[in-house]
Amino acid sequence: MAQDKFLPNGAPSYERVQVVNDQKKFTQDFTKQITKWGLGDAGFNYDLVAVFGSQSTGKSTLLNRLFGTDFDVMDETRRQQTTKGIWMCRGKNMNVLVMDVEGTDGRERGEDQDFERKSALFSLASSEVLIVNMWEHQVGLYQGANMGLLKTVFEVNLALFGKPAADGTHQKTLLLFVIRDHLGTTPMENLVATLTSDMEKIWDSISKPTELRDRQLKDYFDLSFTTLSHKLLRPDVFESDIKRLRGRFTDKARDDYVFQPSYHKRIPADGVAFYMEGIWEKVQSNKDLDLPTQQELLAQFRCDEISAQALAEFNEQSKSQRKPVESGRVVEDLGKMMRSWWTTALARYDHNASRYHQGVYQRKRADLISVMESTLSPLFVGQLKNLHKSCLVSFKREMLEGMRGESYSFAEIVSGARSRFEQSFLTGAKELLIRGVDWSYEEEYSLFQEEIQLVADQCRKDETKKMVNVIERNFKRSISEPVEIELMRPTPDMWDKVLTAFRRTLVKSEGAYLTKAKSFNCTEDENVHALATLRRRAWQVLRTKIDEQTADVGILGKLRTHFEERFRYDEAGIPRVWRSDDDIDGAFKGAKDKTLALIPIYSKIKPVDTSLEYSLPSGASDLTGETEEFDFESTLTIFSETKALDISNRFRRDADAYYVEAKRSTVSGIAQ
Ligand code: GDP
Ligand code: MG
């Protein structure tokens, strides 16, 4: 800022302060120092600049020249002692807070690198303008220009401080590249192009939080470039370059004025100390910046290599069994093979890797195990599936074979086959397990058991159907004769006798069914359906038999026989020889009426004893589960009224013929 307008009492102090000391402690005197600098009441009216770059590239020299500060400069001739830490000072006659980082010149790894990373991140996170200082010959050199460090710092900065504000915008920072000892041989445009593309490359390569994955370099950074001449070779040009550059920090009117409002962190000056201490805390506690020790680095490298070697052979081996398993085969001794590949790989890793850093060795070992596990997992899963399939097929085959014979117990066949193949599934599944790998076959096993049950159920249903058919045939055989006999000698209680025979036979059949069903382990429901089917079929068998016996020829024959027995034979069963004085008409009428009286009896199944009346529910579902319409009532009628009339007419004609024949016989008897 141009002029100090609010210095409270006299001239401000330009004393520098060590904000962070070599113990990485943040100073408690910072606020006091800001007041001493005369900036306590500056509000937002101040700016903050920091510098980034490798050791001894003239950073402190540059800051001192630009801002009139007095940061330590390494004097080659005197090798004066510099004090490690993060230093701040107020720019002379400017409301600018200038930050300089002082490392040690020793370049060993470890402690110094840790400080280097943390201080660089701190500078980037807290400043509005970060001067990136480098020699001209460092441009384009990734190593030399500390680009690796910049990458790490970008990455952690994005993770820690990269979240957008409520309005979606990001806090922006200006990266001002200052190219030192510029000789002019490489044109400025080329340097700018190289550095810009380097920055883009670095940005693309950093790992970003998922929600910031698509953010561009330009969302967080503006890039600006300038060169300075060689300080020793061309001191006067160097001086004018410095003056020109200083203008960019002081002259708000210039187009290339660096402290643009958009870079300001909007922290009032009296809160800066607290704010920066917060940033330092965050930087300090961040684990991503912790450097692994040399020993760990080596262990990581070697353990990775050893693990990869062990895996190479392991993968080759496991690949050899992939096709067979995928093709559906149950590969014999697969578990034994897997265990052997497993232990070999692990033993090889352990033998070579265990002498490296233990933490790394163990971590990489766990990684190796999890890779091997996921490599073998498809083999395990595939083999289980194949085992399931093949055991199920064998189970089915054994069931069918067992049921081929004549006498067998279905229940025994099922339980025998079931326990045998459940056992062989379990044996096959257990064979696959590898100690220390958390694999489970429980789910596949219970699926397998379910399917076994389904197959057994289906077999049982088929068997039940077969059995009901056999019982039906037996029933038919048994009922045939009683029906024939009873229908042949009609009496008023003819149907009582038929139904009694039917009942007796049906009870036997039901008994036969229930005995068999017990050994099948049929369910209650299945029994209900099977018995309903049996009853209906039995009834249909009976009806068919009755129909057969009462078809036209049959019924007329029966009536004729009945009539003949009464007309042509006397009570003692002796054939009659009619004499002229015999009452032929009376005998004829009596026999005819008695016979005609049979027709209504034949017409309908109607027992005298109503307790014998049989009934079947209509529309009961049968074994197959299908319900067919079945009107039981109508099956009780043997002849319709028209049919009965037709039969009686035809019978009358037959009877009339007998009458005429009888009459004739007496006439011819007289003639003799
Ligand atoms: P820092 O470690 O980056 O802060 O570097 P210093 O500012 O302490 O300077 C280190 C050495 O480089 C000193 O001997 C300076 O005299 C020298 N030096 C400073 N600026 C320049 C410059 O622009 N060109 C060259 N060639 N040497 C410089
Ligand atoms: Mg320095």
mmCIF file of C-alpha atoms and ligand atoms in Angstrom, residues 53-62 64 72-77 82 100-102 105 133 135 180-181 228-233 238, ligand 1:
data_model
loop_
_atom_site.group_PDB
_atom_site.id
_atom_site.type_symbol
_atom_site.label_atom_id
_atom_site.label_comp_id
_atom_site.label_asym_id
_atom_site.label_seq_id
_atom_site.Cartn_x
_atom_site.Cartn_y
_atom_site.Cartn_z
ATOM 1 C CA GLY A 53 11.934 -21.586 -3.985
ATOM 2 C CA SER A 54 14.968 -23.714 -3.409
ATOM 3 C CA GLN A 55 17.735 -22.822 -1.009
ATOM 4 C CA SER A 56 20.118 -20.001 -1.805
ATOM 5 C CA THR A 57 18.368 -18.742 -4.881
ATOM 6 C CA GLY A 58 18.422 -15.197 -3.569
ATOM 7 C CA LYS A 59 14.930 -15.208 -2.066
ATOM 8 C CA SER A 60 15.794 -13.204 1.016
ATOM 9 C CA THR A 61 17.890 -10.842 -1.062
ATOM 10 C CA LEU A 62 14.930 -10.240 -3.347
ATOM 11 C CA ASN A 64 14.894 -7.192 1.208
ATOM 12 C CA ASP A 72 18.929 -12.913 6.792
ATOM 13 C CA VAL A 73 20.946 -13.295 3.632
ATOM 14 C CA MET A 74 23.501 -15.992 3.260
ATOM 15 C CA ASP A 75 26.821 -14.273 2.909
ATOM 16 C CA GLU A 76 29.155 -16.583 1.008
ATOM 17 C CA THR A 77 32.264 -14.887 2.314
ATOM 18 C CA THR A 82 20.996 -17.884 9.844
ATOM 19 C CA ASP A 100 10.400 -15.343 4.470
ATOM 20 C CA VAL A 101 11.297 -18.916 5.202
ATOM 21 C CA GLU A 102 14.725 -19.765 6.458
ATOM 22 C CA ASP A 105 21.518 -25.462 4.096
ATOM 23 C CA ASN A 133 11.664 -17.738 -7.179
ATOM 24 C CA TRP A 135 17.104 -19.400 -11.585
ATOM 25 C CA ARG A 180 16.504 -14.846 -11.675
ATOM 26 C CA ASP A 181 19.737 -14.269 -13.527
ATOM 27 C CA LEU A 228 15.421 -10.162 -13.102
ATOM 28 C CA SER A 229 18.843 -9.654 -14.549
ATOM 29 C CA HIS A 230 21.992 -11.114 -13.070
ATOM 30 C CA LYS A 231 22.687 -9.269 -9.858
ATOM 31 C CA LEU A 232 26.451 -9.516 -10.041
ATOM 32 C CA LEU A 233 27.058 -9.439 -13.776
ATOM 33 C CA PHE A 238 19.267 -5.645 -11.810
HETATM 34 P P1 GDP B 1 17.932 -17.564 -0.109
HETATM 35 O O1 GDP B 1 18.511 -18.735 0.617
HETATM 36 O O2 GDP B 1 17.128 -18.051 -1.290
HETATM 37 O O3 GDP B 1 17.167 -16.663 0.763
HETATM 38 O O4 GDP B 1 19.155 -16.743 -0.766
HETATM 39 P P2 GDP B 1 19.907 -15.481 -0.200
HETATM 40 O O5 GDP B 1 19.093 -14.312 -0.420
HETATM 41 O O6 GDP B 1 20.331 -15.786 1.191
HETATM 42 O O7 GDP B 1 21.139 -15.449 -1.190
HETATM 43 C C1 GDP B 1 22.052 -16.515 -1.348
HETATM 44 C C2 GDP B 1 23.261 -16.089 -2.159
HETATM 45 O O8 GDP B 1 22.925 -15.736 -3.459
HETATM 46 C C3 GDP B 1 23.947 -14.835 -1.556
HETATM 47 O O9 GDP B 1 25.326 -15.026 -1.586
HETATM 48 C C4 GDP B 1 23.554 -13.721 -2.474
HETATM 49 O O10 GDP B 1 24.533 -12.716 -2.582
HETATM 50 C C5 GDP B 1 23.394 -14.430 -3.780
HETATM 51 N N1 GDP B 1 22.443 -13.740 -4.622
HETATM 52 C C6 GDP B 1 21.354 -13.066 -4.221
HETATM 53 N N2 GDP B 1 20.643 -12.603 -5.306
HETATM 54 C C7 GDP B 1 21.314 -13.059 -6.411
HETATM 55 C C8 GDP B 1 21.085 -12.921 -7.803
HETATM 56 O O11 GDP B 1 20.112 -12.313 -8.279
HETATM 57 N N3 GDP B 1 21.960 -13.504 -8.634
HETATM 58 C C9 GDP B 1 23.010 -14.238 -8.144
HETATM 59 N N4 GDP B 1 23.814 -14.783 -9.027
HETATM 60 N N5 GDP B 1 23.300 -14.337 -6.845
HETATM 61 C C10 GDP B 1 22.432 -13.758 -5.964
#
